[in-house]
Amino acid sequence: MTKARTKNTKSGVVRMTTAEAALGALLAHGLDTIYVLPGIHNDDFFDALARNAPKTRTIHTRHEQGAAYMALGAALATGKPQAYCVVPGPGLLNSAAALLTAYGMNAPVLALFGQIPQDAIGREFGHLHEIRDQAGIITRLVDHSARIRAPSEAPRLVAEAIRSMFTGRPGPAALECAIDVWGRSGAIRTVPPLPVAASRIDEDAIKTAAKQLGGAKRPLIVAGGGALDASAEVTALAHLLQAPVVSYRRGRGVIDDRDPLSVNLPLGRDLWAEADVVLAVGTHLHYPLLHWGYDRDLAIVRLDADPRAHARIAKPKVALTGPAAPILRRLLDVLPKHSARRSSRADEMRERHARMDERLAKLEPQLSFLAAIRAELPEDGIFVDEVTQLGFASRLAFPVYKPRTYLSPGYQDNLGYGFATALGAQHARPDVPVVSITGDGGFLFTATELATAMRHRIPLVTIVFNDGAFGNVRRIQEERYGNRQIAGDLANPDFVAFAESFGAAATRARSPAELRRALRAAFSRRDIPSLIEVPVGAMPSPWEFILMGRVRGG
Ligand SMILES: Cc1ncc(C[n+]2csc(CCOP(=O)(O)OP(=O)(O)O)c2C)c(N)n1
Ligand SMILES: [Mg+2]
């Protein structure tokens, strides 16, 4: 920490402010980047950032949701903890949709919230940005939260917050600190990063799981976001068992889509109907259990980091609790004893894929635009999905090759998440191109963060598919409500002129071939953001391939 403020007292103990102690603890955890929007409650923390400028990177946004979504994107793209810092009350609430999304996506995002003066908390004096029961609100958004009440508490509370992000159900954490506490000095004893307790592997459950899976005639694997760090293990199990792996949104990329065993949601449903044993890895099993159904003939082996998750919808035959990779490695050790050699299902799967591709072919122009993006985006480039027609189709048909190269909002599916999340991903991974696809509706949720991309030179490439509408809403009203249109048509800016007014590079592409050319130029630009507007009309509905009916359990 800076010499100006810190003073050695006795060994291992130094005198510094709460802000300096908290920042020192973040740095000790390798967390050197903070996405922020400043304000008086956090001025002392920002001064600590300024004093430590060479060691820290402070990325300021134009709205708190931008800061929180950027931290989310950075966390998703790297798998490492990322932090954001905003003022209390309105600042917290402005960031809340992103924090909620981080919770849904199990993303290690640390939120640092300011607070009104410590002694005034809960007394409703009408302090600037006061909100009733801020701590209570936070506890509804994240599993782990605390208030730093004194300088000496800061290192331990930061270390505990970061450990919590990787303990049990992974996910975000939050710390509050009052305006008059950040700058208070005290004797600080630093706390080294706290080890995440290794979870004990339940050998009995592993053996039962191995027997179930080994004896399965039609095994199926369902991979969710909890399998992202177990790609090699899931793929090895799939090969050993000749079990197809179904993934959708968060689990995309766990298995390489060039592997014939990788299947999309509708093909996964066909296979679910036939399956006798399912291995579910890090997934809510929402669509399979709630939409497709289950019965006694289906044995479910369920692996989840959160013991509360297993039996929420249906009790599994076998429950494995803990992080996916070590548990699956153990399963891979034991399984050969219980499983016969199986013949390859590659030909069968290729045929099934071909038939499914024929059904999906009606999703045009979505598929051709997605093919154009895939053709230009390098293998380890990152694609950031949105709640838009191209996004829905991408979840079914955009080939993904590696984990963390396809970022999708999961069950929150919140419109407007994409652009700022992609900015964070591109900021955290400057070594690979990142492409954000958005509708005209979703883009304008955070489009002002183009200013942030310019200020911090983030070379994100954004494609805005502009149909002049909340297209999804419009189509639902057309199909289900006698075409009584309400609240769906949009008055848009000229997106090219809009982006150029920030200093970004911008162009229009009217066909997949034009999009490829525009993308090539955009990916070669590594100093400023690029926007490509693609004017489109109404597109065919993807919902018959997503919201599908029951195939089991009557
Ligand atoms: C936070 C949030 N608000 C509202 C919705 C409901 N919603 C889903 S899709 C959509 C319209 C999307 O419009 P656009 O981004 O232009 O994409 P398009 O469907 O036109 O391709 C809306 C309003 C949502 N998913 N999330
Ligand atoms: Mg639209």
XYZ file of C-alpha atoms and ligand atoms in Angstrom:
581
model
C 0.000 0.000 0.000
C 1.058 3.608 -0.314
C 3.705 4.979 2.013
C 1.747 8.190 2.559
C -0.942 6.452 4.472
C 0.459 3.262 5.862
C 2.775 2.978 8.771
C 4.327 -0.146 10.218
C 3.469 -0.586 13.830
C 4.592 -3.994 15.007
C 5.355 -6.946 12.772
C 2.449 -8.119 10.573
C 0.297 -5.179 11.598
C 0.095 -1.931 9.632
C -1.911 1.219 10.077
C -4.186 2.039 7.166
C -7.700 3.020 6.249
C -10.591 0.628 5.724
C -10.473 1.464 2.024
C -6.774 0.694 1.773
C -7.197 -2.525 3.718
C -10.101 -3.647 1.519
C -8.220 -2.806 -1.664
C -5.084 -4.529 -0.377
C -7.171 -7.632 0.306
C -8.666 -7.534 -3.194
C -5.186 -7.260 -4.695
C -3.960 -10.135 -2.536
C -6.685 -12.241 -4.202
C -5.498 -11.230 -7.670
C -8.459 -8.927 -8.102
C -6.893 -5.840 -9.673
C -9.739 -4.544 -11.859
C -12.813 -2.774 -10.534
C -15.815 -1.685 -12.584
C -17.231 1.395 -10.963
C -19.471 4.403 -10.885
C -18.188 6.881 -8.272
C -20.067 8.923 -5.690
C -19.440 10.600 -2.372
C -20.175 7.560 -0.219
C -17.191 5.758 -1.718
C -14.779 8.692 -2.194
C -12.218 7.298 0.246
C -12.270 3.955 -1.548
C -11.750 5.741 -4.858
C -8.853 7.669 -3.347
C -7.271 4.330 -2.415
C -7.748 3.276 -6.059
C -6.083 6.510 -7.215
C -3.150 6.057 -4.849
C -2.675 2.508 -6.084
C -3.248 3.366 -9.744
C -0.357 1.408 -11.228
C -1.483 -1.758 -9.499
C -5.212 -1.401 -10.147
C -7.411 -0.812 -13.152
C -10.521 1.255 -12.536
C -13.094 1.113 -15.323
C -15.830 3.697 -14.920
C -19.151 3.296 -16.705
C -22.065 5.619 -17.455
C -24.700 3.768 -15.429
C -24.390 1.358 -12.517
C -25.985 -1.457 -14.521
C -23.093 -1.086 -16.957
C -20.521 -1.519 -14.184
C -22.253 -4.591 -12.765
C -22.839 -6.207 -16.170
C -19.192 -5.565 -17.068
C -18.074 -7.338 -13.894
C -20.455 -10.162 -14.790
C -19.061 -10.459 -18.327
C -15.500 -10.405 -17.039
C -16.336 -13.110 -14.478
C -18.061 -15.312 -17.055
C -15.296 -14.959 -19.624
C -12.495 -15.718 -17.149
C -14.117 -17.854 -14.431
C -12.257 -15.617 -11.953
C -13.695 -13.222 -9.351
C -14.451 -9.699 -10.559
C -15.629 -6.678 -8.573
C -17.774 -3.615 -9.023
C -18.308 -0.649 -6.721
C -21.312 1.711 -6.662
C -23.106 4.104 -4.318
C -25.896 2.863 -2.024
C -29.649 3.116 -2.652
C -30.160 4.094 -6.297
C -26.677 2.924 -7.272
C -27.320 -0.473 -5.744
C -30.761 -0.727 -7.356
C -29.414 0.378 -10.739
C -26.968 -2.522 -10.581
C -29.449 -5.030 -9.176
C -30.623 -6.708 -12.418
C -27.017 -7.542 -13.231
C -26.387 -8.851 -9.717
C -29.533 -10.967 -9.962
C -28.262 -12.320 -13.260
C -24.866 -13.061 -11.683
C -26.718 -15.065 -9.026
C -28.662 -17.005 -11.650
C -25.441 -17.673 -13.554
C -23.337 -18.615 -10.471
C -20.867 -15.913 -11.500
C -18.172 -14.820 -9.008
C -19.051 -11.120 -8.908
C -18.195 -9.135 -5.782
C -20.434 -6.086 -5.281
C -19.040 -3.270 -3.129
C -21.813 -0.961 -1.958
C -21.477 2.348 -0.151
C -23.678 3.105 2.828
C -24.960 6.149 4.699
C -23.130 7.089 7.974
C -22.800 4.017 10.126
C -24.642 5.354 13.168
C -27.549 6.530 11.014
C -28.258 3.198 9.315
C -31.857 2.148 9.907
C -32.936 5.483 11.432
C -34.535 7.114 8.356
C -32.996 10.575 8.794
C -33.190 11.085 5.043
C -29.470 10.814 4.306
C -28.350 11.018 0.696
C -29.132 7.697 -1.114
C -30.656 6.178 2.024
C -32.736 3.097 1.405
C -34.608 1.131 4.030
C -32.884 -2.095 5.046
C -30.175 -2.064 2.389
C -28.556 -5.090 4.012
C -31.877 -6.939 3.859
C -32.279 -6.136 0.174
C -28.769 -7.421 -0.491
C -29.452 -10.709 1.291
C -32.256 -11.372 -1.199
C -29.819 -10.942 -4.103
C -26.742 -12.898 -3.025
C -25.968 -15.791 -0.689
C -23.102 -14.095 1.135
C -23.000 -10.480 2.327
C -21.542 -8.452 5.183
C -20.910 -4.892 6.292
C -17.373 -3.686 6.970
C -17.787 -1.779 10.250
C -14.151 -1.045 11.072
C -10.776 -0.981 9.299
C -9.586 -4.111 11.080
C -12.517 -6.115 9.678
C -11.815 -5.355 6.029
C -9.179 -7.995 5.138
C -11.121 -10.841 6.734
C -14.480 -9.816 5.269
C -13.005 -9.493 1.776
C -11.305 -12.897 2.079
C -14.510 -14.517 3.365
C -16.573 -12.943 0.596
C -14.235 -14.236 -2.087
C -14.075 -17.697 -0.548
C -17.883 -17.798 -0.435
C -18.003 -17.215 -4.186
C -16.427 -20.650 -4.728
C -17.956 -22.518 -1.812
C -21.157 -24.566 -2.167
C -23.339 -22.978 -4.813
C -20.860 -20.618 -6.511
C -22.022 -17.091 -7.132
C -21.827 -13.423 -6.263
C -21.165 -11.864 -2.859
C -21.586 -8.318 -1.545
C -19.946 -6.024 0.986
C -21.291 -2.734 2.283
C -19.220 -0.008 3.901
C -20.479 3.251 5.415
C -19.326 6.642 4.121
C -17.531 7.403 7.404
C -15.883 3.983 7.691
C -14.015 3.787 4.360
C -11.637 6.575 5.447
C -11.191 5.545 9.074
C -7.677 4.349 9.992
C -6.804 1.450 12.219
C -4.283 -1.292 12.878
C -4.660 -3.868 10.133
C -3.499 -7.433 10.113
C -3.634 -8.778 6.568
C -5.433 -12.049 5.889
C -4.133 -14.384 3.177
C -6.660 -15.851 0.726
C -8.724 -18.421 2.602
C -8.640 -21.914 1.120
C -11.904 -23.263 -0.218
C -12.499 -26.460 1.718
C -12.179 -29.445 -0.619
C -15.440 -31.345 -0.517
C -15.302 -34.990 0.411
C -16.291 -37.307 -2.398
C -19.046 -39.714 -1.419
C -17.583 -43.040 -2.554
C -20.831 -44.933 -2.035
C -22.673 -42.486 -4.243
C -19.912 -42.709 -6.860
C -20.216 -46.504 -6.894
C -24.007 -46.409 -7.212
C -23.732 -43.793 -9.945
C -21.150 -45.903 -11.781
C -23.405 -48.987 -11.566
C -26.408 -47.050 -12.842
C -24.532 -45.431 -15.698
C -22.470 -48.524 -16.489
C -25.624 -50.612 -16.840
C -27.491 -48.017 -18.870
C -28.675 -48.965 -22.342
C -29.608 -45.424 -23.424
C -27.617 -43.041 -21.219
C -27.888 -39.292 -21.650
C -25.863 -36.446 -20.098
C -27.372 -33.020 -19.433
C -24.714 -30.311 -18.961
C -25.483 -26.933 -17.376
C -23.406 -23.962 -16.299
C -22.026 -25.992 -13.385
C -20.213 -28.206 -15.906
C -18.212 -25.380 -17.519
C -15.067 -26.236 -15.587
C -15.454 -29.958 -16.249
C -15.399 -29.984 -20.024
C -12.686 -32.646 -20.341
C -14.389 -34.901 -17.788
C -17.875 -34.586 -19.328
C -16.454 -35.277 -22.772
C -14.521 -38.322 -21.544
C -17.641 -39.706 -19.837
C -19.703 -39.104 -22.948
C -17.213 -41.106 -24.988
C -16.911 -43.891 -22.455
C -20.687 -44.288 -22.208
C -21.431 -43.241 -25.796
C -23.900 -40.903 -24.128
C -25.075 -37.813 -26.002
C -24.628 -34.530 -24.101
C -27.465 -32.025 -24.272
C -26.749 -28.390 -23.478
C -28.664 -25.164 -23.862
C -27.678 -21.581 -22.939
C -25.271 -21.883 -19.974
C -23.919 -25.352 -20.720
C -23.048 -24.626 -24.341
C -19.353 -25.281 -24.972
C -18.940 -27.914 -22.252
C -18.708 -30.401 -25.117
C -17.379 -29.316 -28.514
C -20.278 -29.058 -30.957
C -18.164 -30.772 -33.616
C -18.450 -33.941 -31.536
C -21.456 -35.925 -32.845
C -22.422 -36.651 -29.226
C -23.152 -32.952 -28.617
C -26.880 -32.326 -29.029
C -29.152 -29.311 -28.887
C -32.323 -28.887 -26.840
C -34.909 -30.447 -29.216
C -32.683 -33.422 -30.023
C -31.997 -33.701 -26.309
C -35.739 -34.022 -25.755
C -35.989 -36.899 -28.254
C -33.143 -38.631 -26.422
C -34.689 -37.875 -23.013
C -37.807 -39.732 -24.168
C -35.671 -42.817 -24.867
C -33.200 -42.575 -21.974
C -33.001 -45.064 -19.118
C -30.280 -43.258 -17.104
C -29.473 -39.547 -17.118
C -26.382 -37.908 -15.687
C -27.204 -34.263 -14.911
C -24.177 -32.052 -14.278
C -24.597 -28.554 -12.821
C -28.059 -27.923 -14.219
C -31.497 -27.093 -12.791
C -32.891 -29.704 -15.239
C -35.644 -27.154 -15.691
C -36.713 -28.025 -19.226
C -36.248 -31.801 -18.886
C -38.097 -32.231 -15.597
C -40.734 -29.521 -15.857
C -41.446 -29.576 -19.584
C -40.498 -33.038 -20.857
C -41.537 -35.064 -17.804
C -40.130 -38.040 -15.931
C -41.212 -41.444 -14.703
C -39.990 -44.476 -12.760
C -38.185 -45.891 -15.781
C -35.761 -42.991 -15.760
C -32.929 -43.083 -13.216
C -31.362 -39.691 -12.619
C -27.803 -39.312 -11.347
C -27.521 -35.737 -10.323
C -24.331 -33.771 -9.638
C -24.670 -30.297 -8.165
C -22.473 -28.039 -6.033
C -25.547 -27.094 -4.012
C -27.029 -29.919 -1.899
C -30.345 -28.037 -1.819
C -30.686 -28.354 -5.590
C -30.930 -32.124 -5.955
C -34.491 -32.864 -4.939
C -36.160 -29.529 -5.650
C -38.210 -30.825 -8.552
C -37.797 -34.595 -8.349
C -35.725 -36.793 -6.088
C -32.789 -38.219 -8.041
C -31.732 -41.849 -7.815
C -28.187 -40.769 -6.932
C -27.046 -37.361 -5.675
C -23.417 -36.265 -5.964
C -22.584 -33.003 -4.219
C -19.613 -30.767 -4.950
C -17.716 -29.200 -7.828
C -18.141 -31.175 -11.037
C -14.568 -31.833 -12.194
C -13.143 -33.834 -9.240
C -16.363 -35.814 -8.820
C -16.495 -36.716 -12.509
C -12.812 -37.663 -12.442
C -13.570 -40.104 -9.652
C -16.538 -41.439 -11.600
C -14.259 -41.912 -14.606
C -11.886 -43.977 -12.429
C -14.634 -46.256 -11.169
C -16.889 -46.510 -14.209
C -14.811 -48.886 -16.392
C -15.350 -51.645 -13.789
C -19.091 -51.356 -14.259
C -19.438 -50.552 -17.936
C -18.910 -52.779 -20.953
C -17.187 -51.409 -24.039
C -19.777 -49.730 -26.187
C -19.875 -49.367 -29.914
C -19.761 -45.890 -31.380
C -23.025 -44.028 -31.832
C -21.395 -41.487 -34.145
C -23.252 -42.620 -37.279
C -26.600 -42.744 -35.480
C -26.002 -39.288 -34.028
C -24.975 -37.824 -37.385
C -28.219 -39.078 -38.867
C -30.222 -37.608 -35.995
C -28.413 -34.278 -36.395
C -29.184 -34.263 -40.117
C -32.899 -34.822 -39.449
C -32.940 -32.119 -36.760
C -31.115 -29.690 -39.063
C -33.876 -30.208 -41.645
C -36.469 -29.220 -39.043
C -34.477 -26.203 -37.871
C -33.836 -25.011 -41.442
C -36.994 -22.886 -41.315
C -35.243 -20.503 -38.911
C -34.111 -18.129 -41.631
C -32.582 -15.601 -41.879
C -31.316 -16.376 -38.343
C -29.262 -19.441 -39.326
C -27.498 -17.748 -42.247
C -26.507 -14.756 -40.127
C -25.256 -17.101 -37.387
C -23.238 -19.059 -39.953
C -21.672 -15.782 -41.113
C -20.662 -14.933 -37.536
C -19.263 -18.414 -36.875
C -17.265 -18.274 -40.114
C -15.519 -15.065 -38.997
C -15.274 -15.545 -35.222
C -12.100 -17.476 -34.326
C -12.466 -20.728 -32.451
C -11.702 -19.153 -29.065
C -13.564 -15.909 -29.831
C -16.458 -15.199 -27.474
C -20.100 -14.937 -28.600
C -22.435 -13.077 -26.236
C -26.083 -14.022 -26.593
C -29.119 -11.740 -25.985
C -32.877 -12.060 -25.686
C -33.448 -11.565 -29.409
C -34.328 -13.666 -32.461
C -30.689 -14.352 -33.357
C -29.991 -15.199 -29.720
C -32.835 -17.723 -29.462
C -31.642 -19.417 -32.658
C -28.021 -19.337 -31.489
C -28.904 -21.358 -28.390
C -30.039 -24.152 -30.715
C -27.730 -23.808 -33.672
C -24.617 -21.685 -33.152
C -21.668 -24.098 -33.042
C -19.658 -23.645 -29.835
C -16.266 -25.264 -29.474
C -14.983 -24.410 -26.008
C -16.344 -23.557 -22.556
C -16.746 -19.831 -21.776
C -16.857 -18.878 -25.449
C -20.663 -18.684 -25.472
C -22.136 -16.410 -22.802
C -25.882 -16.720 -22.348
C -27.976 -15.159 -19.573
C -29.469 -18.394 -18.272
C -32.871 -18.472 -16.652
C -33.108 -14.737 -15.971
C -33.055 -14.191 -19.754
C -33.117 -10.477 -19.125
C -33.366 -8.217 -22.081
C -30.555 -5.679 -22.232
C -27.949 -7.810 -20.503
C -25.870 -8.501 -23.590
C -23.987 -5.402 -24.692
C -22.516 -4.348 -21.343
C -21.806 -7.966 -20.351
C -19.939 -8.391 -23.633
C -17.991 -5.191 -22.926
C -16.811 -6.729 -19.643
C -15.901 -9.987 -21.395
C -13.893 -8.098 -24.011
C -12.221 -5.975 -21.365
C -11.179 -9.040 -19.362
C -10.116 -11.008 -22.463
C -8.349 -8.480 -24.723
C -6.549 -11.418 -26.348
C -9.639 -12.759 -28.154
C -12.372 -11.071 -30.206
C -15.760 -10.789 -28.529
C -18.985 -10.323 -30.482
C -22.223 -9.119 -28.928
C -25.454 -9.797 -30.786
C -28.456 -7.744 -29.785
C -31.841 -6.648 -30.990
C -32.681 -2.986 -31.377
C -34.713 -3.309 -28.175
C -32.021 -4.883 -26.011
C -29.185 -2.733 -27.304
C -30.674 0.552 -26.113
C -30.815 -0.716 -22.516
C -27.070 -0.046 -22.163
C -26.044 1.522 -25.500
C -24.677 4.581 -23.716
C -21.846 2.346 -22.535
C -20.386 2.930 -26.008
C -18.900 5.947 -24.226
C -17.236 3.560 -21.763
C -15.915 1.443 -24.637
C -14.389 4.574 -26.168
C -12.999 5.907 -22.899
C -11.339 2.598 -22.057
C -10.576 1.528 -25.636
C -12.520 -1.741 -25.554
C -12.636 -3.222 -29.071
C -15.965 -5.049 -28.698
C -17.849 -5.832 -31.913
C -21.617 -5.405 -31.612
C -24.191 -6.501 -34.158
C -27.600 -4.843 -33.797
C -30.356 -6.752 -35.596
C -32.835 -3.979 -36.162
C -36.444 -4.934 -36.879
C -37.873 -1.706 -35.444
C -39.660 -3.668 -32.744
C -39.614 -5.676 -29.593
C -39.968 -8.386 -32.225
C -40.602 -11.228 -29.853
C -43.434 -9.367 -28.153
C -44.863 -8.307 -31.509
C -44.945 -11.892 -32.834
C -46.616 -13.222 -29.687
C -49.336 -10.563 -30.005
C -49.760 -11.481 -33.652
C -49.987 -15.210 -33.042
C -51.827 -15.396 -29.740
C -53.716 -12.121 -29.261
C -55.455 -11.587 -32.606
C -52.651 -9.232 -33.691
C -53.754 -6.585 -31.193
C -50.410 -4.787 -31.142
C -49.359 -2.872 -28.070
C -46.026 -1.605 -26.743
C -43.976 -3.461 -29.340
C -43.045 -0.977 -32.115
C -39.916 1.112 -31.575
C -38.654 4.488 -32.760
C -34.921 3.969 -33.180
C -31.959 6.227 -33.750
C -29.848 5.774 -36.867
C -27.618 3.161 -35.202
C -24.644 3.809 -37.486
C -24.737 7.569 -36.891
C -25.366 6.940 -33.178
C -22.261 4.744 -32.808
C -20.157 7.096 -34.922
C -21.149 10.001 -32.714
C -19.273 8.287 -29.869
C -16.243 7.778 -32.130
C -16.897 4.069 -32.691
C -16.520 2.453 -36.107
C -19.919 1.653 -37.590
C -21.409 0.195 -40.719
C -24.546 -1.435 -42.060
C -24.743 -5.004 -43.407
C -27.785 -6.141 -45.355
C -26.982 -9.809 -45.968
C -24.964 -12.621 -44.380
C -22.225 -12.033 -46.977
C -22.075 -8.319 -46.103
C -22.052 -9.226 -42.411
C -19.010 -11.465 -42.950
C -17.123 -8.649 -44.653
C -18.083 -6.165 -41.942
C -17.063 -8.601 -39.193
C -13.676 -9.230 -40.782
C -12.957 -5.512 -40.780
C -14.313 -5.092 -37.239
C -12.282 -7.962 -35.742
C -9.094 -6.482 -37.183
C -9.725 -3.216 -35.310
C -8.290 -3.612 -31.810
C -8.421 -0.059 -30.451
C -12.048 1.084 -30.688
C -15.470 -0.556 -30.539
C -17.324 -1.422 -33.741
C -21.040 -1.565 -34.405
C -22.698 -3.309 -37.325
C -26.375 -2.638 -37.879
C -28.254 -5.370 -39.727
C -31.718 -4.238 -40.857
C -34.105 -7.209 -40.670
C -37.810 -7.974 -40.892
C -39.981 -10.232 -38.775
C -38.444 -13.674 -38.276
C -39.948 -17.148 -37.880
C -40.614 -18.255 -34.321
C -38.056 -20.450 -32.550
C -40.429 -21.400 -29.740
C -41.546 -24.774 -31.104
C -37.914 -25.878 -30.578
C -37.661 -24.467 -27.056
C -41.012 -24.743 -25.294
C -41.757 -28.352 -26.141
C -44.300 -30.616 -24.512
C -44.117 -33.718 -22.410
C -42.502 -36.899 -23.705
C -42.526 -38.923 -20.496
C -44.559 -39.437 -17.389
C -48.030 -39.241 -19.010
C -35.544 -7.280 -18.451
C -36.529 -7.794 -19.436
N -37.603 -7.041 -19.777
C -38.501 -7.518 -20.656
C -38.351 -8.749 -21.240
C -39.405 -9.279 -22.201
N -38.913 -9.365 -23.591
C -38.389 -10.508 -24.090
S -37.904 -10.365 -25.682
C -38.383 -8.745 -25.737
C -38.222 -7.947 -26.997
C -36.822 -7.965 -27.538
O -36.683 -6.984 -28.539
P -35.348 -6.865 -29.353
O -34.205 -6.724 -28.438
O -35.496 -5.807 -30.370
O -35.229 -8.302 -30.022
P -36.177 -8.915 -31.173
O -37.153 -9.831 -30.513
O -36.831 -7.786 -31.891
O -35.222 -9.677 -32.053
C -38.935 -8.342 -24.506
C -39.464 -6.995 -24.229
C -37.210 -9.499 -20.850
N -36.941 -10.718 -21.346
N -36.332 -8.987 -19.984
Mg -36.105 -5.901 -32.325
